Coordinates of C-alpha atoms in Angstrom, one line a residue:
M1 CA 147.3 91.5 173.3
A2 CA 148.1 94.6 171.2
R3 CA 146.2 94.8 167.9
P4 CA 148.0 94.5 164.5
F5 CA 149.0 97.7 162.7
T6 CA 149.0 97.6 158.9
L7 CA 150.0 100.0 156.2
F8 CA 147.5 100.8 153.5
T9 CA 149.3 100.5 150.2
G10 CA 147.0 102.7 148.1
Q11 CA 149.4 105.7 148.3
W12 CA 152.4 103.4 147.5
A13 CA 151.0 101.7 144.4
D14 CA 153.7 103.4 142.2
L15 CA 156.2 101.0 143.9
P16 CA 156.4 97.2 143.4
L17 CA 154.7 95.2 146.1
E18 CA 158.0 93.7 147.2
E19 CA 159.5 97.2 147.8
V20 CA 156.4 98.2 149.9
C21 CA 156.8 94.9 151.9
R22 CA 160.4 95.7 152.6
L23 CA 159.6 99.3 153.7
A24 CA 156.7 98.2 155.9
R25 CA 158.8 95.6 157.6
D26 CA 161.6 98.1 158.3
F27 CA 159.0 100.7 159.6
G28 CA 157.8 98.1 162.1
Y29 CA 154.3 97.2 160.6
D30 CA 152.6 93.9 161.2
G31 CA 151.0 93.7 157.8
L32 CA 149.5 95.4 154.8
E33 CA 146.1 96.5 153.7
L34 CA 146.5 95.7 150.0
A35 CA 145.2 98.0 147.4
C36 CA 143.7 96.5 144.3
W37 CA 145.7 98.8 142.0
G38 CA 149.3 98.9 141.0
D39 CA 150.7 95.4 141.2
H40 CA 149.7 94.9 144.8
F41 CA 146.5 92.9 144.5
E42 CA 145.1 92.3 141.0
V43 CA 141.6 90.9 141.1
D44 CA 141.5 89.6 137.6
R45 CA 144.8 87.7 138.0
A46 CA 143.8 86.5 141.4
L47 CA 140.9 84.6 139.9
A48 CA 142.4 83.6 136.5
E49 CA 146.0 82.7 137.2
P50 CA 146.9 79.6 139.2
G51 CA 149.6 80.5 141.6
Y52 CA 149.1 84.2 141.6
L53 CA 147.7 84.5 145.1
A54 CA 150.5 82.2 146.3
T55 CA 153.1 84.7 145.0
R56 CA 151.4 87.4 147.0
G57 CA 151.4 85.2 150.1
R58 CA 155.1 84.3 149.7
L59 CA 156.0 88.0 149.4
L60 CA 154.2 88.8 152.7
D61 CA 155.8 85.8 154.4
K62 CA 159.2 86.8 153.2
Y63 CA 159.0 90.0 155.1
G64 CA 157.0 88.7 158.1
L65 CA 153.8 90.5 157.2
K66 CA 150.1 89.5 157.1
C67 CA 147.0 90.8 155.3
W68 CA 143.6 91.1 156.9
A69 CA 141.9 93.3 154.3
V70 CA 142.1 94.3 150.7
S71 CA 140.8 97.6 149.4
N72 CA 139.1 98.4 146.1
H73 CA 138.0 102.0 146.5
L74 CA 138.6 103.0 142.9
V75 CA 136.3 100.4 141.3
G76 CA 133.7 100.7 144.0
Q77 CA 133.4 104.4 143.3
A78 CA 132.0 103.7 139.8
V79 CA 129.2 101.4 140.9
C80 CA 126.7 104.2 141.8
D81 CA 128.2 107.5 140.5
A82 CA 125.6 109.5 138.5
I83 CA 128.4 111.1 136.5
I84 CA 130.9 108.8 134.9
D85 CA 133.6 110.8 133.1
E86 CA 137.3 111.2 132.6
R87 CA 138.0 111.1 136.3
H88 CA 136.8 107.5 136.4
H89 CA 138.7 106.7 133.2
A90 CA 141.9 107.7 135.0
I91 CA 141.4 105.4 138.0
L92 CA 139.6 102.3 136.6
P93 CA 141.2 99.2 135.0
A94 CA 140.7 99.2 131.2
R95 CA 138.5 96.1 131.6
V96 CA 136.1 98.0 133.8
W97 CA 136.1 101.2 131.8
G98 CA 135.5 99.5 128.5
D99 CA 134.1 101.9 126.0
G100 CA 133.2 104.4 128.7
E101 CA 129.4 104.1 128.3
P102 CA 128.2 105.1 131.8
E103 CA 125.8 102.3 132.6
G104 CA 128.2 99.7 131.2
V105 CA 130.9 101.1 133.4
R106 CA 128.6 100.8 136.5
R107 CA 127.7 97.2 135.7
R108 CA 131.2 96.1 135.1
A109 CA 132.3 97.9 138.3
A110 CA 129.7 96.0 140.3
A111 CA 130.8 92.7 138.8
E112 CA 134.4 93.6 139.7
M113 CA 133.5 94.3 143.3
A114 CA 131.8 90.9 143.5
D115 CA 135.0 89.4 142.1
T116 CA 137.0 91.3 144.7
A117 CA 135.0 89.4 147.4
R118 CA 135.9 86.1 145.7
A119 CA 139.6 87.0 145.3
A120 CA 139.8 88.2 148.9
A121 CA 138.2 85.0 150.2
A122 CA 140.7 82.9 148.1
F123 CA 143.5 84.9 149.7
G124 CA 142.2 84.5 153.2
A125 CA 141.3 88.1 153.7
R126 CA 137.8 88.4 155.3
T127 CA 137.3 92.2 154.7
V128 CA 137.2 94.3 151.6
V129 CA 137.4 98.1 152.2
G130 CA 136.1 100.5 149.6
F131 CA 133.7 103.2 148.3
T132 CA 130.2 102.8 146.9
G133 CA 129.9 105.9 144.7
S134 CA 126.6 107.8 144.9
A135 CA 123.8 108.8 142.5
I136 CA 123.0 111.8 144.6
W137 CA 126.3 113.2 146.0
H138 CA 126.2 115.9 143.3
L139 CA 123.0 117.2 144.9
V140 CA 124.5 117.9 148.3
A141 CA 124.0 121.6 148.0
M142 CA 120.2 120.9 147.5
F143 CA 119.9 123.7 144.9
P144 CA 118.3 123.8 142.5
P145 CA 115.7 122.4 144.9
V146 CA 115.8 118.6 145.2
A147 CA 112.6 116.7 145.9
P148 CA 112.7 114.2 148.7
S149 CA 111.7 111.5 146.2
T150 CA 115.0 112.2 144.3
I151 CA 117.0 111.6 147.4
E152 CA 115.1 108.4 148.2
A153 CA 115.6 107.2 144.6
G154 CA 119.4 107.6 145.2
Y155 CA 119.3 105.2 148.2
T156 CA 117.1 102.8 146.2
D157 CA 119.6 102.9 143.4
F158 CA 122.4 102.1 145.9
A159 CA 120.5 99.2 147.4
E160 CA 119.7 97.8 144.0
R161 CA 123.2 98.0 142.6
W162 CA 124.9 96.8 145.7
G163 CA 122.4 94.1 146.6
P164 CA 123.8 91.5 144.2
V165 CA 127.4 92.5 145.1
L166 CA 126.6 91.9 148.8
D167 CA 125.1 88.5 147.8
A168 CA 128.6 87.6 146.5
F169 CA 130.1 88.8 149.7
D170 CA 127.7 86.6 151.7
A171 CA 128.5 83.6 149.5
E172 CA 132.2 84.0 150.2
G173 CA 131.9 84.8 153.9
V174 CA 133.6 88.2 153.3
R175 CA 132.4 91.6 154.7
F176 CA 132.4 95.0 152.8
A177 CA 133.6 97.9 154.9
H178 CA 132.4 101.1 153.3
E179 CA 134.5 104.1 154.0
V180 CA 132.3 106.9 155.2
H181 CA 133.5 109.7 153.0
P182 CA 132.2 112.8 151.1
G183 CA 131.3 111.7 147.6
E184 CA 129.8 108.4 148.8
I185 CA 126.3 107.3 149.6
A186 CA 127.2 107.5 153.3
Y187 CA 129.4 110.5 154.1
D188 CA 128.3 111.6 157.6
Y189 CA 126.2 110.3 160.6
W190 CA 122.7 110.5 159.2
T191 CA 123.6 109.3 155.7
T192 CA 125.3 106.3 157.3
R193 CA 122.1 105.5 159.1
R194 CA 120.1 105.8 155.9
A195 CA 122.6 103.6 153.8
L196 CA 122.4 100.8 156.4
E197 CA 118.6 101.0 156.3
A198 CA 118.6 100.9 152.5
V199 CA 120.3 97.5 152.5
G200 CA 118.2 96.2 155.3
D201 CA 121.0 96.3 157.8
R202 CA 122.4 93.2 156.3
P203 CA 125.6 92.1 158.0
A204 CA 127.7 91.9 154.8
F205 CA 127.7 95.8 154.7
G206 CA 129.6 97.5 157.4
L207 CA 131.9 100.5 157.8
N208 CA 135.6 101.4 157.5
F209 CA 136.2 104.0 160.2
D210 CA 138.5 106.9 159.0
P211 CA 138.2 109.8 161.4
S212 CA 139.9 112.3 159.1
H213 CA 136.6 112.7 157.2
F214 CA 134.9 113.6 160.5
V215 CA 137.2 116.4 161.4
W216 CA 136.5 118.9 158.6
Q217 CA 132.7 118.1 158.8
D218 CA 132.6 118.9 162.6
L219 CA 131.4 115.4 163.4
D220 CA 132.2 113.4 166.5
P221 CA 134.3 110.4 165.5
V222 CA 134.2 108.9 169.0
G223 CA 130.4 109.0 169.3
F224 CA 130.2 107.6 165.8
L225 CA 132.3 104.6 166.9
Y226 CA 130.0 103.9 169.8
D227 CA 126.7 104.3 167.9
F228 CA 127.8 102.1 165.0
R229 CA 129.9 99.7 167.1
D230 CA 128.4 96.6 165.6
R231 CA 129.3 97.8 162.1
I232 CA 133.0 98.8 162.5
Y233 CA 134.6 96.2 160.3
H234 CA 137.9 98.0 159.7
V235 CA 139.9 101.1 160.8
D236 CA 142.0 103.4 158.7
C237 CA 144.1 106.1 160.4
K238 CA 144.8 109.5 158.8
E239 CA 144.0 113.0 160.0
A240 CA 142.8 116.4 158.8
R241 CA 143.4 119.8 160.1
R242 CA 141.3 122.9 159.5
R243 CA 142.3 126.5 158.6
L244 CA 138.9 128.1 158.7
D245 CA 140.0 131.7 159.0
G246 CA 137.1 133.6 157.5
R247 CA 138.5 133.3 154.0
N248 CA 139.4 129.7 153.7
G249 CA 136.2 127.6 153.1
R250 CA 135.2 124.2 154.4
L251 CA 134.4 123.0 150.9
G252 CA 138.0 123.6 149.7
S253 CA 137.3 126.2 147.0
H254 CA 138.3 123.8 144.2
L255 CA 141.9 124.3 145.3
P256 CA 144.5 121.5 145.2
W257 CA 145.7 119.7 148.3
G258 CA 148.3 121.6 150.2
D259 CA 147.2 125.0 148.9
P260 CA 147.2 127.4 152.0
R261 CA 143.9 128.9 150.8
R262 CA 142.1 125.6 151.5
G263 CA 140.0 125.4 154.6
W264 CA 141.4 122.0 155.5
D265 CA 143.8 119.4 154.4
F266 CA 144.6 115.8 155.1
V267 CA 147.7 115.3 157.2
S268 CA 149.7 112.4 158.5
A269 CA 148.5 110.8 161.8
G270 CA 149.8 112.8 164.7
H271 CA 149.6 116.2 162.9
G272 CA 145.9 116.9 162.9
E273 CA 142.8 117.2 165.1
V274 CA 141.7 113.6 165.6
P275 CA 141.4 112.8 169.4
W276 CA 143.4 109.5 169.0
E277 CA 143.4 108.6 172.7
D278 CA 139.7 108.8 172.9
V279 CA 139.4 106.9 169.6
F280 CA 141.6 104.0 170.9
R281 CA 139.9 103.9 174.2
M282 CA 136.5 103.6 172.4
L283 CA 137.8 100.9 170.0
R284 CA 138.8 99.0 173.1
S285 CA 135.4 99.6 174.7
I286 CA 133.4 98.4 171.7
G287 CA 135.5 95.3 171.4
Y288 CA 137.1 96.1 168.0
E289 CA 139.9 93.6 167.6
G290 CA 140.8 94.0 164.0
P291 CA 143.8 95.8 162.4
V292 CA 144.5 99.5 162.6
S293 CA 145.7 100.6 159.1
V294 CA 147.8 103.7 158.6
E295 CA 146.8 105.6 155.5
W296 CA 149.5 108.2 154.6
E297 CA 148.0 111.3 152.9
D298 CA 149.8 114.5 153.5
P299 CA 150.7 117.1 150.9
G300 CA 153.4 118.6 153.2
M301 CA 155.2 115.5 154.4
D302 CA 157.2 112.8 152.6
R303 CA 155.6 109.4 153.0
L304 CA 159.0 107.9 154.1
Q305 CA 158.8 110.1 157.2
G306 CA 155.0 110.0 157.6
A307 CA 154.5 106.2 157.6
P308 CA 156.9 105.3 160.4
E309 CA 156.1 108.4 162.4
A310 CA 152.4 107.7 162.3
L311 CA 152.9 104.1 163.4
A312 CA 154.9 105.2 166.5
H313 CA 152.3 107.9 167.3
L314 CA 149.3 105.6 167.1
K315 CA 150.9 102.7 168.9
A316 CA 151.4 104.9 172.0
Y317 CA 147.6 104.9 172.4
D318 CA 147.1 101.1 172.0
Y319 CA 147.1 100.4 175.7
E320 CA 146.8 96.9 177.1
P321 CA 143.6 96.7 179.2
P322 CA 144.2 96.3 183.0
A323 CA 144.2 92.8 184.4
A324 CA 141.8 93.9 187.2
A325 CA 139.7 97.0 187.9
F326 CA 141.8 99.8 189.5
D327 CA 139.5 99.8 192.5
A328 CA 139.4 96.1 193.0
A329 CA 141.9 96.2 195.9
F330 CA 140.0 98.9 197.9
G331 CA 137.7 96.4 199.6
A332 CA 140.3 93.6 199.9
D333 CA 141.1 92.2 203.4
P334 CA 144.9 92.4 203.7
S335 CA 144.9 89.7 206.3
G336 CA 143.1 87.3 204.0
G337 CA 140.4 86.8 206.5

């Protein structure tokens, strides 16, 4: 049976949820990965207003859509970040930002992520996708020199802040799928290993696989899937393409998305360097049966073109497994004897 394909609504949060539902249905999607911003999935209302979740459910039903996961990247980012500033003010709900005092922001963000687990469970979504933030990402260049104890303290900070959040996830029977992404506690292969170890490999903490972040770091997305096969809780699909021509740098040079002087950019699925056929074959091999969510991010393509085009491109790789091994007939006796 073909897996469900969903549209991540994070880049569509300027539109009312009903409009996104209509578009997703018309594009041919099976459901939505609901973002916890805009009016798409509001955590505070989900827990405080009787009937709120029912209104979300009725909208999905009206357009023949389902929801397997909600996403709260923006609030999750503030749980561990060492530097809390105007960037966070721009993306956080006012109730989480408060007076902007950094430690207060971190604590309120952690409480909101625990509430996200409760709201997701009440809605029937068993996965929350998001970011963790990081107390040590700003040290990635390792200069001025960084002591190993400082890095270790960053993973300890992550475990201490996220431990109570994951307790709430456990209590609700919901899993957190951390998106491996620069800027987070786990951003590549080895930091993912270390983050999992920091929380004692507890099952509540897993991974959202988005191969676009692997491309520009020269990481192998297919090998990552295999090695972390028991922790792939969700899959997001977007791409990146590189323009490393001797002048354009891998770190982006503080240039905006779409600037031709950047060394890489996000692009819509089907227009980058992700080996999608190998990715889908590996997803089948490791037994991943969850949704595949299209995340449109492309500074050079309109989303109304990118979202349906990406869906058609990715579905072409979602093969049905064979009913029997291709060589099963080689030893068969055609006479039946």
